[in-house]
PDB file of C-alpha atoms in Angstrom:
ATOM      1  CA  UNK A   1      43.150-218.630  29.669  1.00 89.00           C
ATOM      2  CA  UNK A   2      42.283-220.169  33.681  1.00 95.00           C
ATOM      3  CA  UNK A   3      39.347-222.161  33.108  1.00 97.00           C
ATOM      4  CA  UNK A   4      35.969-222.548  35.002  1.00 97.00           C
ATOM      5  CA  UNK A   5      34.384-225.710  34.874  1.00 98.00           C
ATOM      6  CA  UNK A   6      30.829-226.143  37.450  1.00 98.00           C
ATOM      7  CA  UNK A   7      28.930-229.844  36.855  1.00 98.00           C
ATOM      8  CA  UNK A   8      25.471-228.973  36.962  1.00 98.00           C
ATOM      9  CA  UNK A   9      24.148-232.400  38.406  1.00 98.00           C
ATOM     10  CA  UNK A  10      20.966-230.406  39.717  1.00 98.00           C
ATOM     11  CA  UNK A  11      17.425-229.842  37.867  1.00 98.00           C
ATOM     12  CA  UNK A  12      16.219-227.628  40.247  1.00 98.00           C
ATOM     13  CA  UNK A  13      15.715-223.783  39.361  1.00 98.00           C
ATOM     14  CA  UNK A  14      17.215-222.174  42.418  1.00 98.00           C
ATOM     15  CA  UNK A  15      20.460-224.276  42.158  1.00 98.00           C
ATOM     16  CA  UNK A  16      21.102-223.872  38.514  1.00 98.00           C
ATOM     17  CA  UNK A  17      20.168-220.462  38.477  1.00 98.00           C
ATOM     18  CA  UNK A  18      23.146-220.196  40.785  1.00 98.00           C
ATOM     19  CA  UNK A  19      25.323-222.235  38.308  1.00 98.00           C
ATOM     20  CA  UNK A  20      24.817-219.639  35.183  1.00 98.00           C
ATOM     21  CA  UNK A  21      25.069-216.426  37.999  1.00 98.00           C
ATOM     22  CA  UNK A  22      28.816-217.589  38.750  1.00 98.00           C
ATOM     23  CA  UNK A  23      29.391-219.388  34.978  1.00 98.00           C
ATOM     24  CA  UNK A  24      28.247-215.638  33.324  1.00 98.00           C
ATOM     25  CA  UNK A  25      30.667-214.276  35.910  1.00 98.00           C
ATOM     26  CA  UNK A  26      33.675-216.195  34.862  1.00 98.00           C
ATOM     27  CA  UNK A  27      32.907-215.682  31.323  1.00 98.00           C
ATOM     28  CA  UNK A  28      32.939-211.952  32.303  1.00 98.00           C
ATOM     29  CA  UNK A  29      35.917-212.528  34.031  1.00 97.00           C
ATOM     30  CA  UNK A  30      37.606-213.501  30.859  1.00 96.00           C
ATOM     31  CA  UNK A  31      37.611-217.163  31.981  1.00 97.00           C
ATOM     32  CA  UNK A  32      37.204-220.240  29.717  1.00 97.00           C
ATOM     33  CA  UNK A  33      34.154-221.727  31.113  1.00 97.00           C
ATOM     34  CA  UNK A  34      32.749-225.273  30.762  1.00 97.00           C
ATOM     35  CA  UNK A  35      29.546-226.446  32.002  1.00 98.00           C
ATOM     36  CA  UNK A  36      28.980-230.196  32.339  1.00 97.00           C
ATOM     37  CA  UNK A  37      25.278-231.126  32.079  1.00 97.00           C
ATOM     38  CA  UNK A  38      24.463-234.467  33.895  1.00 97.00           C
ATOM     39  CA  UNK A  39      21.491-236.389  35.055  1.00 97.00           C
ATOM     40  CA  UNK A  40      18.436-234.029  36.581  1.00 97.00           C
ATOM     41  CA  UNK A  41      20.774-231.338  35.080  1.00 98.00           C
ATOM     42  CA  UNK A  42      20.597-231.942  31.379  1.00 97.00           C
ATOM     43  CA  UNK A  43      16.622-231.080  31.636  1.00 97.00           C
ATOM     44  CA  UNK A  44      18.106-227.486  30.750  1.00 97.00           C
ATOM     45  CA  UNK A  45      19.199-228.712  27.888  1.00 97.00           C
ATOM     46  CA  UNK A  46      15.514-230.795  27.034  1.00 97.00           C
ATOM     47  CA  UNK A  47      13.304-229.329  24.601  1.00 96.00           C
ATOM     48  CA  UNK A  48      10.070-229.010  26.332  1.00 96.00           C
ATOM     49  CA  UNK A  49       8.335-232.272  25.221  1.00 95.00           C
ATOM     50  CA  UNK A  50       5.463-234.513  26.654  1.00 95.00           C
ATOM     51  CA  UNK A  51       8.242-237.305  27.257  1.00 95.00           C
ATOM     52  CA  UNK A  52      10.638-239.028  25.351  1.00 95.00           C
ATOM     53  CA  UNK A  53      12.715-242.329  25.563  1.00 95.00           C
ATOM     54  CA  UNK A  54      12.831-245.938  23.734  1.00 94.00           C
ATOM     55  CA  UNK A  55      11.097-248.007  26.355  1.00 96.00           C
ATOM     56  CA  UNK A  56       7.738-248.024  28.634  1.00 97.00           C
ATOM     57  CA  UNK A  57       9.867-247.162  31.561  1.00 97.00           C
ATOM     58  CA  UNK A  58      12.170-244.558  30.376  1.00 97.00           C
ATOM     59  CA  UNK A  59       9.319-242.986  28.758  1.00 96.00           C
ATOM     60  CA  UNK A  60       7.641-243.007  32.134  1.00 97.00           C
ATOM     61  CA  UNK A  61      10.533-241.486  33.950  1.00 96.00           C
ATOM     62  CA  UNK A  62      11.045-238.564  30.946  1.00 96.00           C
ATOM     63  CA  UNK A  63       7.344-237.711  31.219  1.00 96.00           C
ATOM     64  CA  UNK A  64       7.634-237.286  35.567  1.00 96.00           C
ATOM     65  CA  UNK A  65      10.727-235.823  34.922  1.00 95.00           C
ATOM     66  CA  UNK A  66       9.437-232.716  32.835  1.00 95.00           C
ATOM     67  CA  UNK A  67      12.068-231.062  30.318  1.00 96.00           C
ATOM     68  CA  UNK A  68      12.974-227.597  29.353  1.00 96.00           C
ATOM     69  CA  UNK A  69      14.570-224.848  31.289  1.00 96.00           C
ATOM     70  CA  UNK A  70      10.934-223.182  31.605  1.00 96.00           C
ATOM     71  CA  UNK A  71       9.994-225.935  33.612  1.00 96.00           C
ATOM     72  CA  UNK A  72      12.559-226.954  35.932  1.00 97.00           C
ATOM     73  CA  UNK A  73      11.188-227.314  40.330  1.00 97.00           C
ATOM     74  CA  UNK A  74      12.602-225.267  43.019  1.00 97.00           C
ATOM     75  CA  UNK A  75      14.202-227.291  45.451  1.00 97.00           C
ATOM     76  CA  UNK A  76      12.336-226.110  48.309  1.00 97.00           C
ATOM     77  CA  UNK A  77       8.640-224.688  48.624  1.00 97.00           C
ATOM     78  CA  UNK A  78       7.800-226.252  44.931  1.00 96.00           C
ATOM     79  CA  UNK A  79       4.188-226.804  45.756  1.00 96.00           C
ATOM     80  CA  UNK A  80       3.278-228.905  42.841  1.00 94.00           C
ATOM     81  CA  UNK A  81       4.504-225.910  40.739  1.00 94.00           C
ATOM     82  CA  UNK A  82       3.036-222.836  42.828  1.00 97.00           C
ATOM     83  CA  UNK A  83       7.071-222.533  44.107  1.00 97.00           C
ATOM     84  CA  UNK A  84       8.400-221.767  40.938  1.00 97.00           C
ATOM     85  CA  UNK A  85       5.510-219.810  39.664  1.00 97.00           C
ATOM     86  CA  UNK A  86       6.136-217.562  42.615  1.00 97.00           C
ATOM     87  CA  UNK A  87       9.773-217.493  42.226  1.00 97.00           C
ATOM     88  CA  UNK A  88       9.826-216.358  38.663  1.00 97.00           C
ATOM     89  CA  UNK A  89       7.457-213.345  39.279  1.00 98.00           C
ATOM     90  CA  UNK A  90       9.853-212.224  42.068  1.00 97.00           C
ATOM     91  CA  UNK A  91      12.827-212.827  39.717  1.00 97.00           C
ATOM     92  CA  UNK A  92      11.165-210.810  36.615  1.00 97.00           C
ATOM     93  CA  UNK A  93      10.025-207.900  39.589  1.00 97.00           C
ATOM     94  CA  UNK A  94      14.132-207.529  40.227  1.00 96.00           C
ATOM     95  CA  UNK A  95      15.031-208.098  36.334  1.00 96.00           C
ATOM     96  CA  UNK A  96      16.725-211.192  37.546  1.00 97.00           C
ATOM     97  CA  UNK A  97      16.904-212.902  34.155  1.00 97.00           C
ATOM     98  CA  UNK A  98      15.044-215.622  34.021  1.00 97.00           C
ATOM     99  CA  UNK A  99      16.473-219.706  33.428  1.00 98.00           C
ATOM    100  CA  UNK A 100      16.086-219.607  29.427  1.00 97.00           C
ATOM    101  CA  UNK A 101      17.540-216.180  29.225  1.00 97.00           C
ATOM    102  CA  UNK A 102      20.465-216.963  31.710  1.00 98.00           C
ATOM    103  CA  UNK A 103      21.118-220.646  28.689  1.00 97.00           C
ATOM    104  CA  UNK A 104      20.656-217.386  25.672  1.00 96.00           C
ATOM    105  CA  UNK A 105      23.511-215.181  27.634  1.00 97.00           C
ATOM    106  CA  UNK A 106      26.346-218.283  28.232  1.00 97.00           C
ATOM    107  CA  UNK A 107      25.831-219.172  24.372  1.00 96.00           C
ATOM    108  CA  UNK A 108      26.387-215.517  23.597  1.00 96.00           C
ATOM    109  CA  UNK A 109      29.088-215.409  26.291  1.00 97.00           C
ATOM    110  CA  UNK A 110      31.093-218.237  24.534  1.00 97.00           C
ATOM    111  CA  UNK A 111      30.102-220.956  27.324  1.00 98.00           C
ATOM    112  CA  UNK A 112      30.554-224.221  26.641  1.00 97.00           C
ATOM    113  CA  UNK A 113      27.730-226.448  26.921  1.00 96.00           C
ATOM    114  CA  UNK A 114      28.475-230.020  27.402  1.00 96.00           C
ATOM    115  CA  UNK A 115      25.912-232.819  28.348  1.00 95.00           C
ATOM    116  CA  UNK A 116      26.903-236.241  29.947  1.00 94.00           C
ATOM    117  CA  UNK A 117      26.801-239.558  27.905  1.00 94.00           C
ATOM    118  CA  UNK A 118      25.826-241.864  30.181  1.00 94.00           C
ATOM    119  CA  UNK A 119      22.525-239.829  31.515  1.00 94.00           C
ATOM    120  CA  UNK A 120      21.588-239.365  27.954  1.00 92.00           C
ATOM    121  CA  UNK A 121      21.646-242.872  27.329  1.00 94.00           C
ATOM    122  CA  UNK A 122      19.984-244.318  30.013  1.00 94.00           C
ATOM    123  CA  UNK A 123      17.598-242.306  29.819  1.00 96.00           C
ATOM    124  CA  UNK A 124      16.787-242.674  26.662  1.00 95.00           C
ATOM    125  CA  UNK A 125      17.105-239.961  25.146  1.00 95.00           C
ATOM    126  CA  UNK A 126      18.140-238.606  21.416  1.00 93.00           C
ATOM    127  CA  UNK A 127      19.725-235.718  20.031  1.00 92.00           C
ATOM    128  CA  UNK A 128      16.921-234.431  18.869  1.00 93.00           C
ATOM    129  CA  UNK A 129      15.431-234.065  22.626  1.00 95.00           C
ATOM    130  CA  UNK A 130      18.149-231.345  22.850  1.00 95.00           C
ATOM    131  CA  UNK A 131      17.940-227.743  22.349  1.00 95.00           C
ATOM    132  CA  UNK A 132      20.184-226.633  19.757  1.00 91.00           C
ATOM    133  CA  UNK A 133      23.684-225.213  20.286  1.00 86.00           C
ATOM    134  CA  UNK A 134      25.372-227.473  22.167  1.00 92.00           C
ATOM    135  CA  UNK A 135      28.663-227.907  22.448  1.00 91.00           C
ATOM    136  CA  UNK A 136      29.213-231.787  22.698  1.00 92.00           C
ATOM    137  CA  UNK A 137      28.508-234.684  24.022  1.00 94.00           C
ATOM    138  CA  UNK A 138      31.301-235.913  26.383  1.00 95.00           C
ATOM    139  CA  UNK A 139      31.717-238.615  29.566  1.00 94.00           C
ATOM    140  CA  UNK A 140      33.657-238.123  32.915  1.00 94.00           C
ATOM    141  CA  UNK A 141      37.017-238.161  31.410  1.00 93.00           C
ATOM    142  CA  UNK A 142      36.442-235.322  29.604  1.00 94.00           C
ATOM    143  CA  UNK A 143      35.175-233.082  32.772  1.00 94.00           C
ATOM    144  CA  UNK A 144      38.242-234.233  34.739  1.00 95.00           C
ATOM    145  CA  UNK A 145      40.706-233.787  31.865  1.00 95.00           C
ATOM    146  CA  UNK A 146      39.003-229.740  31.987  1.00 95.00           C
ATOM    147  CA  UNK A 147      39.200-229.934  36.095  1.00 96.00           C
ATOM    148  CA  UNK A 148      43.152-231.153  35.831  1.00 96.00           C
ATOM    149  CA  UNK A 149      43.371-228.073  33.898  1.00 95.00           C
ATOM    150  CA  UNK A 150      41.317-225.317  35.535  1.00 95.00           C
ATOM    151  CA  UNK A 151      41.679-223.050  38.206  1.00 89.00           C
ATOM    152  CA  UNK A 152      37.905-223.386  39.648  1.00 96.00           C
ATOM    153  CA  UNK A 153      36.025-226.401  39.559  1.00 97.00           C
ATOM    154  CA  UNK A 154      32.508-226.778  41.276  1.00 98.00           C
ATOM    155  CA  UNK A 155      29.732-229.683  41.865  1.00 98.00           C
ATOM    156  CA  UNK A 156      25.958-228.142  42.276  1.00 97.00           C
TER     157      UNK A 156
ATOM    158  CA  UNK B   1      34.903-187.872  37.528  1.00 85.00           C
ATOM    159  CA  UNK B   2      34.183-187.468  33.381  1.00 91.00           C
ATOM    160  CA  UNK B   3      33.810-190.207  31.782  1.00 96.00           C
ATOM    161  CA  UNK B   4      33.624-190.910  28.127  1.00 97.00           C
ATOM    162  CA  UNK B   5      31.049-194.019  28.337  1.00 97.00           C
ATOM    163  CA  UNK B   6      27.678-194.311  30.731  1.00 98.00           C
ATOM    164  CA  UNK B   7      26.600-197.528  31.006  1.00 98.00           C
ATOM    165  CA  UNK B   8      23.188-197.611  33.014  1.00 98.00           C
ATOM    166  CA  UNK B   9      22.728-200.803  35.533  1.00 97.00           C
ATOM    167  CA  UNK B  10      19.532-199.174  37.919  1.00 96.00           C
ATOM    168  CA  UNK B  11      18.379-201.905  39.221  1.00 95.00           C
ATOM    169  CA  UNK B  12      19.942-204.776  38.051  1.00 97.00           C
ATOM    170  CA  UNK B  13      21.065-207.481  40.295  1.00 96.00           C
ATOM    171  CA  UNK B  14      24.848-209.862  40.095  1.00 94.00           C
ATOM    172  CA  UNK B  15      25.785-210.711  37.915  1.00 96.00           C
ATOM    173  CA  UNK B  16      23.878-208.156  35.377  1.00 97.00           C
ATOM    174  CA  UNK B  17      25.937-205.456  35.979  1.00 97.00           C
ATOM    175  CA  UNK B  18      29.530-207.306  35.995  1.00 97.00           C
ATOM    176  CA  UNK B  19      28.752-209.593  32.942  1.00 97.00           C
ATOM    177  CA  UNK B  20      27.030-205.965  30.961  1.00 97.00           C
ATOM    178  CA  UNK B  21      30.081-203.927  32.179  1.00 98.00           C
ATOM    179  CA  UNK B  22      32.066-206.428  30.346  1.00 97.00           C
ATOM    180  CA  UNK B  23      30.855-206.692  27.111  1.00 97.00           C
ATOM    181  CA  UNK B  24      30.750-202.925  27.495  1.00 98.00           C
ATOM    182  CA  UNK B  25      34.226-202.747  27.998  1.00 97.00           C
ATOM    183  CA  UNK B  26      35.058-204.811  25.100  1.00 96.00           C
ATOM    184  CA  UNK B  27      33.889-202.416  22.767  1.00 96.00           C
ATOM    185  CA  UNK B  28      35.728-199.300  23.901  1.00 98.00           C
ATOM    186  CA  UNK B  29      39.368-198.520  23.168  1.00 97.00           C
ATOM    187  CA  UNK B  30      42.209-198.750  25.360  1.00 98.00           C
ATOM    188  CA  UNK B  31      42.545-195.040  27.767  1.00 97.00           C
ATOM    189  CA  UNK B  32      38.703-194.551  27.697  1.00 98.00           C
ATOM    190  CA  UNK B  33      36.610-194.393  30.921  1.00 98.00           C
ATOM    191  CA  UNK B  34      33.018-196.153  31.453  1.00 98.00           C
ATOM    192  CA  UNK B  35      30.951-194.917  34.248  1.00 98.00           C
ATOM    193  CA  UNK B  36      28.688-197.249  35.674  1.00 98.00           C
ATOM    194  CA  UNK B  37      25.392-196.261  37.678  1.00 98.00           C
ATOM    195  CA  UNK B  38      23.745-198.607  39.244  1.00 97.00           C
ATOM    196  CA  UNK B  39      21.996-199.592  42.347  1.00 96.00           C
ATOM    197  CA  UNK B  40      22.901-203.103  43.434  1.00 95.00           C
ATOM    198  CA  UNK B  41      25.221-202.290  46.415  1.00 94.00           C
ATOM    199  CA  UNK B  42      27.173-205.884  45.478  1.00 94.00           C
ATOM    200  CA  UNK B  43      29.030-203.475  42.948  1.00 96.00           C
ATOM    201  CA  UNK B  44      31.075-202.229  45.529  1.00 95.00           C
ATOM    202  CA  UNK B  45      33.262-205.161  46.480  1.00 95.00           C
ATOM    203  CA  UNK B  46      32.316-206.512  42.855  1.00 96.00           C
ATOM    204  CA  UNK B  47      34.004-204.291  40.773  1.00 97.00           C
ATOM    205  CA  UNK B  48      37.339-204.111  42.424  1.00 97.00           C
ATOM    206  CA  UNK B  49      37.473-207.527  41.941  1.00 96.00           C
ATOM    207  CA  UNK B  50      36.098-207.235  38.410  1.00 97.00           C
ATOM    208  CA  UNK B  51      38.872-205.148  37.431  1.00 97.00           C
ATOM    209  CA  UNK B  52      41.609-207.137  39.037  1.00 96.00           C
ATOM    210  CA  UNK B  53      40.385-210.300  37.159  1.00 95.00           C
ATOM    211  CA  UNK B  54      40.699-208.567  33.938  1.00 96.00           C
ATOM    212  CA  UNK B  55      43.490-205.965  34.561  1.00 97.00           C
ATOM    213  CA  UNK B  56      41.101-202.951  34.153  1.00 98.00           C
ATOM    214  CA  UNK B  57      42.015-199.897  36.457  1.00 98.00           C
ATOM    215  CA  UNK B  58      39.160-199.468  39.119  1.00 98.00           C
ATOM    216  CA  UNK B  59      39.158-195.514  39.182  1.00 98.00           C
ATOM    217  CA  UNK B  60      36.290-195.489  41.783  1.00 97.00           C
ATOM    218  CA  UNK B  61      32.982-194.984  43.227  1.00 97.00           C
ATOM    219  CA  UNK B  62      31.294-192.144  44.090  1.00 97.00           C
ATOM    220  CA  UNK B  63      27.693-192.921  46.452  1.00 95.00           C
ATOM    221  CA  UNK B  64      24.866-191.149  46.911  1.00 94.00           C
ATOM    222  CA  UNK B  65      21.385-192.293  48.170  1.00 91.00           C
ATOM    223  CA  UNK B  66      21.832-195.654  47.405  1.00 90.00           C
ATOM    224  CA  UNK B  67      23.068-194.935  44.395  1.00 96.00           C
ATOM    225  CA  UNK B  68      26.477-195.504  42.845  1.00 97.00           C
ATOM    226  CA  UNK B  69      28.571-194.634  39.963  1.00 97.00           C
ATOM    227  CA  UNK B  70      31.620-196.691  39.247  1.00 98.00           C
ATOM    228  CA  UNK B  71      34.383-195.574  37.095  1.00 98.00           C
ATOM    229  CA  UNK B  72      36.731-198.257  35.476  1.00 98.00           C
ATOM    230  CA  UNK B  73      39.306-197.386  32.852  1.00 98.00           C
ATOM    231  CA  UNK B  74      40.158-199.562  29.928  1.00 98.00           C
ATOM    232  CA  UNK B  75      43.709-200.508  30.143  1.00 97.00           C
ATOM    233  CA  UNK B  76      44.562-203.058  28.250  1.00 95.00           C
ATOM    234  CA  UNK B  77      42.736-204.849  25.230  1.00 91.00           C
TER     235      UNK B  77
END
């Protein structure tokens, strides 16, 4: 099966919106698809929490640096917030689905959801900050081992 | 065209009515038809290439106001 692999480095809503319209695609397209989670990224994967980490400052960072998919910026016009308030009305207006139902159709689509070691543990987080359902847990290697062996391989 | 599955898409947006035709697809048996209705006009150049990822025959598309129904055949499992 041609694999589809997309590193979704980005937290922002427009950007990985974009990331699950062309990784629901490929799955569509009967293609094996991978999606590496890593730094502002893995926030789609967060539980919504008040903050998490093992130290003052990573607890600091995890609470500026809200989690959940329901709560992830816009890249432009975010407006403390007002952006992606906005942005999701428009979306439900034109049935676009929404962040958290975009994460519900890849699982049911057979996506693989893989978040990056090194974020997770600098950042302090656990596996219980995670949603359930995903895949693994997996470093660089691992992505480029999936890119040697794909046919489409993005960065967003 | 007849067609002996209707899958309705009005109004949906890509990649709704790629990733719905899809799973659609999968259920139906090889030889069938599914006619697809829908309004995004992306379906046009999205289909054919649909189909050519998958190797589903692309039958079609009849338009009308804005409107289209796409007809793909099942081909292969």
């Amino acid at each position: 099966m041609e694999k589809f692999n997309i590193v979704v480095f980005s937290g922002d809503m427009d950007k990985v919106l974009a990331a699950f319209i062309l990784a629901t695609t490929a799955a569509s397209m009967n293609m094996e698809v991978n999606m590496f989670f890593t730094f502002w990224g893995l926030n789609v994967l967060r539980k919504k929490k008040f903050t998490s980490g093992k130290n003052i400052l990573q607890k600091l960072m995890n609470w500026l640096n809200k989690s959940g998919a329901s709560r992830l910026p816009l890249s432009k016009f975010n407006m403390l917030g007002a952006g992606p308030a906005m942005m999701k009305i428009m979306m439900k207006q034109a049935k676009v689905p929404s962040i958290e139902e975009f994460l519900q159709l890849a699982k049911g689509l057979g996506i693989k959801m893989v978040a990056c070691t090194t974020t997770f543990s600098f950042m302090g987080f656990t596996e219980k900050d995670f949603i359930d359902g995903l895949d693994s847990f997996a470093g660089a290697a691992t992505f480029l081992q999936l890119v040697r062996e794909g046919k489409i391989s993005y960065f967003i | 065209m007849k067609a002996d599955e209707t899958l309705d898409c009005f109004g949906l947006l890509c990649p709704m009515p790629i990733v719905k035709t899809a799973e659609k697809i999968k259920a139906m048996r090889v030889g069938q038809v599914l006619e697809v209705d829908a309004t995004d006009v992306g379906i046009k150049s999205d289909m054919p290439a649909w189909c050519k990822a998958t190797g589903q025959e692309y039958l079609g598309i009849e338009e009308k106001a804005a409107e289209y129904k796409v007809y793909v055949k099942k081909v292969r499992q």
